[in-house]
Each structure stands twice: as C-alpha cells, then as structure tokens.
mmCIF file of C-alpha atoms in Angstrom:
data_model
loop_
_atom_site.group_PDB
_atom_site.id
_atom_site.type_symbol
_atom_site.label_atom_id
_atom_site.label_comp_id
_atom_site.label_asym_id
_atom_site.label_seq_id
_atom_site.Cartn_x
_atom_site.Cartn_y
_atom_site.Cartn_z
ATOM 1 C CA MET A 1 5.551 7.064 -5.618
ATOM 2 C CA ILE A 2 8.657 6.836 -3.427
ATOM 3 C CA SER A 3 11.638 9.190 -3.820
ATOM 4 C CA ILE A 4 15.007 8.438 -2.218
ATOM 5 C CA GLY A 5 17.553 10.927 -3.527
ATOM 6 C CA PRO A 6 17.702 10.425 -7.309
ATOM 7 C CA LEU A 7 15.870 7.081 -7.072
ATOM 8 C CA VAL A 8 12.159 7.182 -7.878
ATOM 9 C CA MET A 9 9.895 4.147 -7.954
ATOM 10 C CA ALA A 10 6.298 3.106 -7.476
ATOM 11 C CA ALA A 11 5.245 2.457 -3.877
ATOM 12 C CA ASP A 12 4.204 -1.147 -4.535
ATOM 13 C CA ARG A 13 7.625 -2.016 -5.983
ATOM 14 C CA PHE A 14 9.401 -0.317 -3.089
ATOM 15 C CA ALA A 15 7.247 -2.224 -0.594
ATOM 16 C CA ALA A 16 7.975 -5.527 -2.372
ATOM 17 C CA ILE A 17 11.736 -4.872 -2.319
ATOM 18 C CA LEU A 18 11.687 -4.040 1.400
ATOM 19 C CA GLY A 19 9.522 -7.085 2.138
ATOM 20 C CA ILE A 20 11.892 -9.403 0.273
ATOM 21 C CA GLY A 21 14.839 -7.804 2.049
ATOM 22 C CA ALA A 22 13.259 -8.390 5.466
ATOM 23 C CA PHE A 23 12.431 -11.985 4.524
ATOM 24 C CA LEU A 24 16.028 -12.712 3.490
ATOM 25 C CA LEU A 25 17.502 -10.912 6.507
ATOM 26 C CA VAL A 26 15.460 -12.842 9.084
ATOM 27 C CA ALA A 27 16.069 -16.122 7.239
ATOM 28 C CA SER A 28 19.820 -15.423 7.215
ATOM 29 C CA VAL A 29 19.923 -14.696 10.958
ATOM 30 C CA LEU A 30 17.934 -17.843 11.764
ATOM 31 C CA ALA A 31 20.122 -19.909 9.431
ATOM 32 C CA GLU A 32 23.190 -18.895 11.443
ATOM 33 C CA ARG A 33 21.639 -19.378 14.871
ATOM 34 C CA ARG A 34 18.910 -22.005 14.583
ATOM 35 C CA GLU A 35 18.319 -23.795 11.303
ATOM 36 C CA PRO A 36 21.075 -23.817 8.610
ATOM 37 C CA ARG A 37 18.708 -24.933 5.839
ATOM 38 C CA LEU A 38 16.761 -21.679 6.015
ATOM 39 C CA GLY A 39 19.449 -19.767 4.107
ATOM 40 C CA SER A 40 19.311 -21.817 0.898
ATOM 41 C CA TRP A 41 15.537 -22.196 1.235
ATOM 42 C CA ALA A 42 15.025 -18.438 1.427
ATOM 43 C CA MET A 43 17.132 -17.694 -1.663
ATOM 44 C CA LEU A 44 15.365 -20.394 -3.662
ATOM 45 C CA ALA A 45 11.984 -19.163 -2.446
ATOM 46 C CA VAL A 46 12.701 -15.599 -3.599
ATOM 47 C CA VAL A 47 13.985 -16.620 -7.035
ATOM 48 C CA THR A 48 11.190 -19.081 -7.775
ATOM 49 C CA GLY A 49 8.505 -16.898 -6.163
ATOM 50 C CA VAL A 50 9.402 -13.815 -8.220
ATOM 51 C CA ALA A 51 9.662 -15.916 -11.394
ATOM 52 C CA ALA A 52 6.246 -17.463 -10.718
ATOM 53 C CA ALA A 53 4.720 -14.030 -10.069
ATOM 54 C CA ARG A 54 6.087 -12.735 -13.355
ATOM 55 C CA MET A 55 4.948 -15.845 -15.227
ATOM 56 C CA GLY A 56 1.490 -15.469 -13.709
ATOM 57 C CA HIS A 57 1.294 -11.871 -14.915
ATOM 58 C CA VAL A 58 2.340 -12.937 -18.421
ATOM 59 C CA ILE A 59 -0.285 -15.697 -18.494
ATOM 60 C CA GLU A 60 -3.005 -13.350 -17.231
ATOM 61 C CA HIS A 61 -2.140 -10.905 -20.034
ATOM 62 C CA ALA A 62 -1.286 -13.463 -22.701
ATOM 63 C CA GLY A 63 -2.818 -11.370 -25.451
ATOM 64 C CA SER A 64 -0.546 -8.444 -24.643
ATOM 65 C CA PHE A 65 2.576 -10.629 -24.744
ATOM 66 C CA ALA A 66 1.608 -12.750 -27.776
ATOM 67 C CA MET A 67 3.229 -10.403 -30.311
ATOM 68 C CA GLU A 68 6.191 -9.579 -28.057
ATOM 69 C CA PRO A 69 7.058 -12.795 -26.172
ATOM 70 C CA LEU A 70 10.537 -11.579 -25.226
ATOM 71 C CA ARG A 71 8.909 -8.771 -23.265
ATOM 72 C CA ALA A 72 8.130 -11.389 -20.627
ATOM 73 C CA PHE A 73 11.713 -10.830 -19.468
ATOM 74 C CA ALA A 74 11.290 -7.043 -19.202
ATOM 75 C CA PHE A 75 11.049 -7.095 -15.408
ATOM 76 C CA TRP A 76 11.758 -3.357 -15.180
ATOM 77 C CA GLN A 77 8.322 -2.630 -16.665
ATOM 78 C CA GLY A 78 6.673 -4.130 -13.585
ATOM 79 C CA GLY A 79 3.874 -6.647 -13.697
ATOM 80 C CA PHE A 80 3.857 -9.397 -11.047
ATOM 81 C CA SER A 81 0.928 -11.471 -9.831
ATOM 82 C CA PHE A 82 2.070 -12.782 -6.478
ATOM 83 C CA THR A 83 -0.902 -15.095 -5.979
ATOM 84 C CA TRP A 84 0.895 -17.390 -8.419
ATOM 85 C CA SER A 85 3.834 -17.505 -5.990
ATOM 86 C CA VAL A 86 1.885 -19.159 -3.190
ATOM 87 C CA PRO A 87 1.818 -22.749 -4.547
ATOM 88 C CA VAL A 88 5.425 -22.410 -5.688
ATOM 89 C CA LEU A 89 6.560 -21.294 -2.219
ATOM 90 C CA ALA A 90 4.595 -24.139 -0.639
ATOM 91 C CA MET A 91 6.298 -26.670 -2.915
ATOM 92 C CA VAL A 92 9.768 -25.242 -2.296
ATOM 93 C CA SER A 93 9.154 -25.358 1.463
ATOM 94 C CA LEU A 94 7.978 -28.949 1.358
ATOM 95 C CA LEU A 95 10.990 -30.055 -0.672
ATOM 96 C CA ARG A 96 13.701 -28.057 1.120
ATOM 97 C CA LEU A 97 12.391 -28.140 4.704
ATOM 98 C CA ARG A 98 11.455 -31.747 5.321
ATOM 99 C CA ASP A 99 10.891 -31.757 9.083
ATOM 100 C CA THR A 100 8.390 -29.959 11.281
ATOM 101 C CA SER A 101 11.015 -27.996 13.209
ATOM 102 C CA ALA A 102 12.527 -26.400 10.089
ATOM 103 C CA ARG A 103 9.089 -25.496 8.745
ATOM 104 C CA ALA A 104 8.157 -23.908 12.057
ATOM 105 C CA TRP A 105 11.231 -21.665 11.929
ATOM 106 C CA ALA A 106 10.342 -20.697 8.339
ATOM 107 C CA VAL A 107 7.232 -18.927 9.606
ATOM 108 C CA ALA A 108 9.330 -16.124 11.117
ATOM 109 C CA PRO A 109 10.944 -14.820 7.874
ATOM 110 C CA LEU A 110 7.642 -15.159 6.041
ATOM 111 C CA ALA A 111 5.855 -13.144 8.723
ATOM 112 C CA ALA A 112 8.621 -10.510 8.752
ATOM 113 C CA GLY A 113 8.459 -10.091 4.984
ATOM 114 C CA LEU A 114 4.685 -9.765 4.943
ATOM 115 C CA LEU A 115 4.710 -7.322 7.850
ATOM 116 C CA VAL A 116 7.306 -5.034 6.258
ATOM 117 C CA TRP A 117 5.557 -5.199 2.869
ATOM 118 C CA SER A 118 2.088 -4.384 4.231
ATOM 119 C CA THR A 119 3.358 -1.676 6.615
ATOM 120 C CA THR A 120 5.318 0.052 3.844
ATOM 121 C CA LEU A 121 2.300 0.019 1.537
ATOM 122 C CA HIS A 122 0.053 1.387 4.288
ATOM 123 C CA LEU A 123 2.483 4.195 5.152
ATOM 124 C CA ALA A 124 2.929 5.114 1.486
ATOM 125 C CA GLU A 125 -0.823 5.323 0.994
ATOM 126 C CA ALA A 126 -1.322 7.273 4.220
ATOM 127 C CA THR A 127 1.355 9.848 3.400
ATOM 128 C CA ALA A 128 0.674 10.163 -0.330
ATOM 129 C CA ALA A 129 -0.168 13.655 -1.524
ATOM 130 C CA PRO A 130 -3.666 14.096 -2.952
ATOM 131 C CA PRO A 131 -3.912 13.965 -6.756
ATOM 132 C CA ARG A 132 -3.102 17.284 -8.361
ATOM 133 C CA PRO A 133 -5.255 18.889 -11.047
ATOM 134 C CA LEU A 134 -4.087 19.580 -14.566
ATOM 135 C CA PRO A 135 -1.708 22.556 -14.619
ATOM 136 C CA ALA A 136 -3.152 25.874 -15.729
ATOM 137 C CA LEU A 137 -0.488 26.336 -18.386
ATOM 138 C CA ILE A 138 -0.600 27.243 -22.058
ATOM 139 C CA LEU A 139 2.465 25.807 -23.803
ATOM 140 C CA PRO A 140 3.673 25.762 -27.414
ATOM 141 C CA GLN A 141 3.576 22.614 -29.531
ATOM 142 C CA MET A 142 6.029 21.343 -32.108
ATOM 143 C CA ALA A 143 3.208 21.684 -34.646
ATOM 144 C CA GLY A 144 -0.002 23.633 -34.336
ATOM 145 C CA ALA A 145 -1.250 26.277 -31.961
ATOM 146 C CA PRO A 146 -0.276 26.491 -28.270
ATOM 147 C CA ILE A 147 -2.280 24.116 -26.104
ATOM 148 C CA ASP A 148 -4.044 24.716 -22.806
ATOM 149 C CA LEU A 149 -3.001 21.838 -20.568
ATOM 150 C CA GLY A 150 -5.648 22.676 -17.982
ATOM 151 C CA SER A 151 -8.646 22.316 -20.298
ATOM 152 C CA THR A 152 -9.630 18.778 -21.292
ATOM 153 C CA GLY A 153 -12.485 19.811 -23.575
ATOM 154 C CA GLY A 154 -14.552 17.018 -22.061
ATOM 155 C CA ARG A 155 -12.151 14.279 -23.216
ATOM 156 C CA PRO A 156 -9.858 11.954 -21.262
ATOM 157 C CA ARG A 157 -6.250 13.071 -21.407
ATOM 158 C CA MET A 158 -2.851 11.451 -20.987
ATOM 159 C CA LEU A 159 0.197 13.580 -20.137
ATOM 160 C CA ASN A 160 3.538 11.898 -20.733
ATOM 161 C CA LEU A 161 6.547 13.766 -19.327
ATOM 162 C CA TRP A 162 9.674 12.794 -21.244
ATOM 163 C CA ALA A 163 13.083 13.861 -22.546
ATOM 164 C CA THR A 164 15.297 12.712 -25.400
ATOM 165 C CA TRP A 165 18.144 11.749 -23.008
ATOM 166 C CA CYS A 166 15.897 9.372 -21.015
ATOM 167 C CA PRO A 167 16.315 5.680 -22.072
ATOM 168 C CA PRO A 168 12.958 4.418 -20.692
ATOM 169 C CA CYS A 169 11.236 7.382 -22.370
ATOM 170 C CA ARG A 170 12.700 6.343 -25.710
ATOM 171 C CA ARG A 171 11.777 2.697 -25.184
ATOM 172 C CA GLU A 172 8.105 3.414 -24.502
ATOM 173 C CA MET A 173 7.598 5.992 -27.269
ATOM 174 C CA PRO A 174 6.777 3.532 -30.109
ATOM 175 C CA LEU A 175 4.113 1.863 -27.943
ATOM 176 C CA LEU A 176 2.595 5.199 -26.922
ATOM 177 C CA GLN A 177 2.544 6.336 -30.551
ATOM 178 C CA GLU A 178 0.804 3.107 -31.626
ATOM 179 C CA VAL A 179 -1.821 3.331 -28.876
ATOM 180 C CA ALA A 180 -2.418 7.039 -29.529
ATOM 181 C CA ARG A 181 -3.207 6.261 -33.168
ATOM 182 C CA THR A 182 -5.687 3.540 -32.259
ATOM 183 C CA THR A 183 -7.406 5.358 -29.366
ATOM 184 C CA PRO A 184 -9.237 8.314 -30.923
ATOM 185 C CA GLY A 185 -11.277 9.096 -27.799
ATOM 186 C CA VAL A 186 -8.281 10.163 -25.702
ATOM 187 C CA ASP A 187 -5.917 13.126 -26.099
ATOM 188 C CA PHE A 188 -2.259 12.052 -25.851
ATOM 189 C CA LEU A 189 0.070 14.900 -24.887
ATOM 190 C CA PHE A 190 3.817 14.307 -24.960
ATOM 191 C CA VAL A 191 5.234 17.085 -22.796
ATOM 192 C CA ASN A 192 8.992 17.358 -23.267
ATOM 193 C CA GLN A 193 10.867 18.529 -20.209
ATOM 194 C CA GLY A 194 13.608 21.121 -20.493
ATOM 195 C CA GLU A 195 14.779 20.713 -24.106
ATOM 196 C CA ASP A 196 14.665 23.030 -27.099
ATOM 197 C CA ARG A 197 12.726 22.614 -30.330
ATOM 198 C CA ALA A 198 15.741 21.710 -32.471
ATOM 199 C CA ARG A 199 16.865 18.879 -30.192
ATOM 200 C CA ILE A 200 13.364 17.435 -29.995
ATOM 201 C CA ALA A 201 12.858 17.641 -33.759
ATOM 202 C CA ALA A 202 16.188 15.924 -34.420
ATOM 203 C CA TYR A 203 15.351 13.073 -32.060
ATOM 204 C CA LEU A 204 11.845 12.524 -33.454
ATOM 205 C CA ALA A 205 13.199 12.451 -37.009
ATOM 206 C CA GLN A 206 16.016 10.063 -36.101
ATOM 207 C CA ALA A 207 13.620 7.739 -34.254
ATOM 208 C CA GLY A 208 10.996 7.878 -37.001
ATOM 209 C CA LEU A 209 8.312 9.039 -34.579
ATOM 210 C CA ASN A 210 5.246 11.060 -35.505
ATOM 211 C CA LEU A 211 3.653 11.788 -32.147
ATOM 212 C CA PRO A 212 0.462 13.802 -31.695
ATOM 213 C CA HIS A 213 0.665 16.909 -29.504
ATOM 214 C CA VAL A 214 4.379 17.169 -28.783
ATOM 215 C CA VAL A 215 4.387 19.957 -26.208
ATOM 216 C CA LEU A 216 7.430 22.087 -25.346
ATOM 217 C CA ASP A 217 7.980 22.731 -21.648
ATOM 218 C CA SER A 218 11.436 24.303 -21.745
ATOM 219 C CA THR A 219 11.398 25.273 -18.054
ATOM 220 C CA SER A 220 9.980 21.922 -16.801
ATOM 221 C CA ALA A 221 7.024 23.765 -15.261
ATOM 222 C CA VAL A 222 4.807 20.684 -15.537
ATOM 223 C CA SER A 223 7.283 18.554 -13.570
ATOM 224 C CA ARG A 224 7.341 21.197 -10.841
ATOM 225 C CA HIS A 225 3.543 21.370 -10.803
ATOM 226 C CA PHE A 226 3.277 17.637 -10.153
ATOM 227 C CA ALA A 227 6.440 17.517 -7.979
ATOM 228 C CA SER A 228 7.656 14.817 -10.352
ATOM 229 C CA ARG A 229 11.288 13.832 -9.801
ATOM 230 C CA GLY A 230 11.766 11.135 -12.407
ATOM 231 C CA LEU A 231 11.163 10.513 -16.105
ATOM 232 C CA PRO A 232 9.151 9.194 -17.720
ATOM 233 C CA ALA A 233 6.075 10.034 -15.695
ATOM 234 C CA THR A 234 2.659 9.468 -17.257
ATOM 235 C CA PHE A 235 -0.521 11.006 -15.848
ATOM 236 C CA PHE A 236 -4.013 9.846 -16.780
ATOM 237 C CA PHE A 237 -6.975 12.216 -16.388
ATOM 238 C CA ASP A 238 -10.637 11.496 -17.018
ATOM 239 C CA ALA A 239 -12.937 13.755 -19.054
ATOM 240 C CA ASP A 240 -13.647 15.871 -15.963
ATOM 241 C CA GLY A 241 -9.962 16.565 -15.386
ATOM 242 C CA ARG A 242 -9.562 14.246 -12.376
ATOM 243 C CA MET A 243 -6.290 12.350 -12.138
ATOM 244 C CA ARG A 244 -7.029 8.636 -12.200
ATOM 245 C CA HIS A 245 -3.561 7.125 -12.458
ATOM 246 C CA LEU A 246 0.117 7.992 -12.302
ATOM 247 C CA HIS A 247 2.718 5.673 -13.774
ATOM 248 C CA VAL A 248 6.390 6.337 -13.017
ATOM 249 C CA GLY A 249 8.886 4.662 -15.338
ATOM 250 C CA GLU A 250 8.419 2.793 -18.592
ATOM 251 C CA VAL A 251 4.800 1.764 -19.097
ATOM 252 C CA SER A 252 3.926 -1.670 -20.482
ATOM 253 C CA ARG A 253 1.198 -2.457 -22.995
ATOM 254 C CA GLU A 254 -1.054 -4.166 -20.441
ATOM 255 C CA PHE A 255 -0.756 -1.409 -17.833
ATOM 256 C CA LEU A 256 -1.434 1.234 -20.469
ATOM 257 C CA ALA A 257 -4.524 -0.628 -21.669
ATOM 258 C CA GLY A 258 -5.797 -0.884 -18.104
ATOM 259 C CA TYR A 259 -5.306 2.814 -17.391
ATOM 260 C CA LEU A 260 -7.044 3.872 -20.601
ATOM 261 C CA HIS A 261 -9.955 1.498 -19.958
ATOM 262 C CA ASP A 262 -10.393 2.940 -16.469
ATOM 263 C CA MET A 263 -10.437 6.491 -17.835
ATOM 264 C CA ALA A 264 -13.139 5.755 -20.386
ATOM 265 C CA PRO A 265 -16.538 7.313 -19.536
ATOM 266 C CA ALA A 266 -19.266 4.967 -18.337
ATOM 267 C CA PRO A 267 -21.656 3.888 -21.125
#
C-alpha cells in the first residue's frame, strides 16, 4: 500500500502508473529530438495495452463477469493481466514504426517504463511493514454481544473497514453481503469506522442490507491499529490469525474469491 497525502492505493497500481508515466515521458522527449513518430506510437501503445490487459483479465475470469458484463468497464476495481498486452504492443509497434531506426529508438521508452515499474515494486516490497496481528479489542455489535476481534475461534476471518459516507464502501457492500451468506466457513466482520449506531442503522435500512457482524468502532481504533489511511480496507486472516491479504479500495468478485480461497485451510 502506498500513501501520498490523502491518496492511498495498492503498490502494484502505483508502480504501473509510474511505469506508464516514465514510458510516455521518454517517448515524448525522443519524439521531439529524434523520432517524431514515437509520440503517437506511445499514446496508442498505452491505450491499447491497458485495454488488452483489462480484456485479458475479464477473459481469465469470465465466470465472474458473466452475470455482470458491464463490470468489465469498472477499471477502478483493478484487475489487469499485462501478458495480454505483449502481442498488442508488438502489433502496434510493427504498424506505427515501420523502419528499423524508429523501432530501435522505441526500445528506450520501453526500457524506462519497465525499469521504473520494477524498481517501484521492489522498493514497495522492501519497505512494506510486516503484517500486523488482529487487534486485541472487544467492540460492540449492532446486534448481539460484543465481539473479540483478536480471537478467531479457529476460523478464517475477514475484517472490512468501512463508513456510510464512503462511496466505494457502499458499492462493494452488496457483493460482500452475498459472499458472506454463501461462505459459511469464514467470519465476515464489517467494522464501521467513527460513526454512531443511529447513522449506521439508518444507512443499512435505506440500503436494504442485512450484514452479519456489523461492529461499531466509534473511535476508529482498528484503523489506527493497522495504520490504515483509506476506506474501504479489507483484511483477510487465516484460522491461525495470520494476515494473508490486504485489499485497499473496492474489492471485485474475482479478487474476493481468490482471497477467500487462499485463506481456506488445507484439506
């Protein structure tokens, strides 16, 4: 996870954005000084490459998108398979850069983009804080007895940090409710951050949501425990209480399925 002021995003997305920026910058400089065709080639390469990566992700998870085909355009959820971009970039280069000299110059922006992308990913991984344990907190629920967040009871556990004012939180809630109902082996805890019981109840009633384990964290103690700066943030713990995944931002159906599968105990 990368935090820049109020902006919070996953490290892989941040690395991809910086890599694309470096690619376009070097291509623009070379277009002005050496090879004018590199400018239009670079823009076309980015647009078609990103579209191909998204299409590849959709094809690889066709079952997840079958009932919600329009979700293929929900780029903000993440989900790009950049191996699908390689043949597209090769075709664009062959069509737009027809001579050997232009293709030779194209190597420089490609190398710059890959270098910035890989370096950013490496630095993010090297400087990432170790996974934190479940917080030793007992918090009230909207319904039922207070719950001990630090005790899994030998079951995998998902903690979703959310708030009623958060648009991506609201968008992902119906999916999380559906998956919680169909995944009996995992405890789904929806830990509201900083809001009172009346506001939460009004929102849930208005949205027609019936979530299991709606937890009240009026002081945002859980966010402070995890040093989480953005919402929604969803933490996945295995049955032994080890954090396996952290997803910042709206989670998609295919990512959620992958996280839950990885948390499941070995047969």
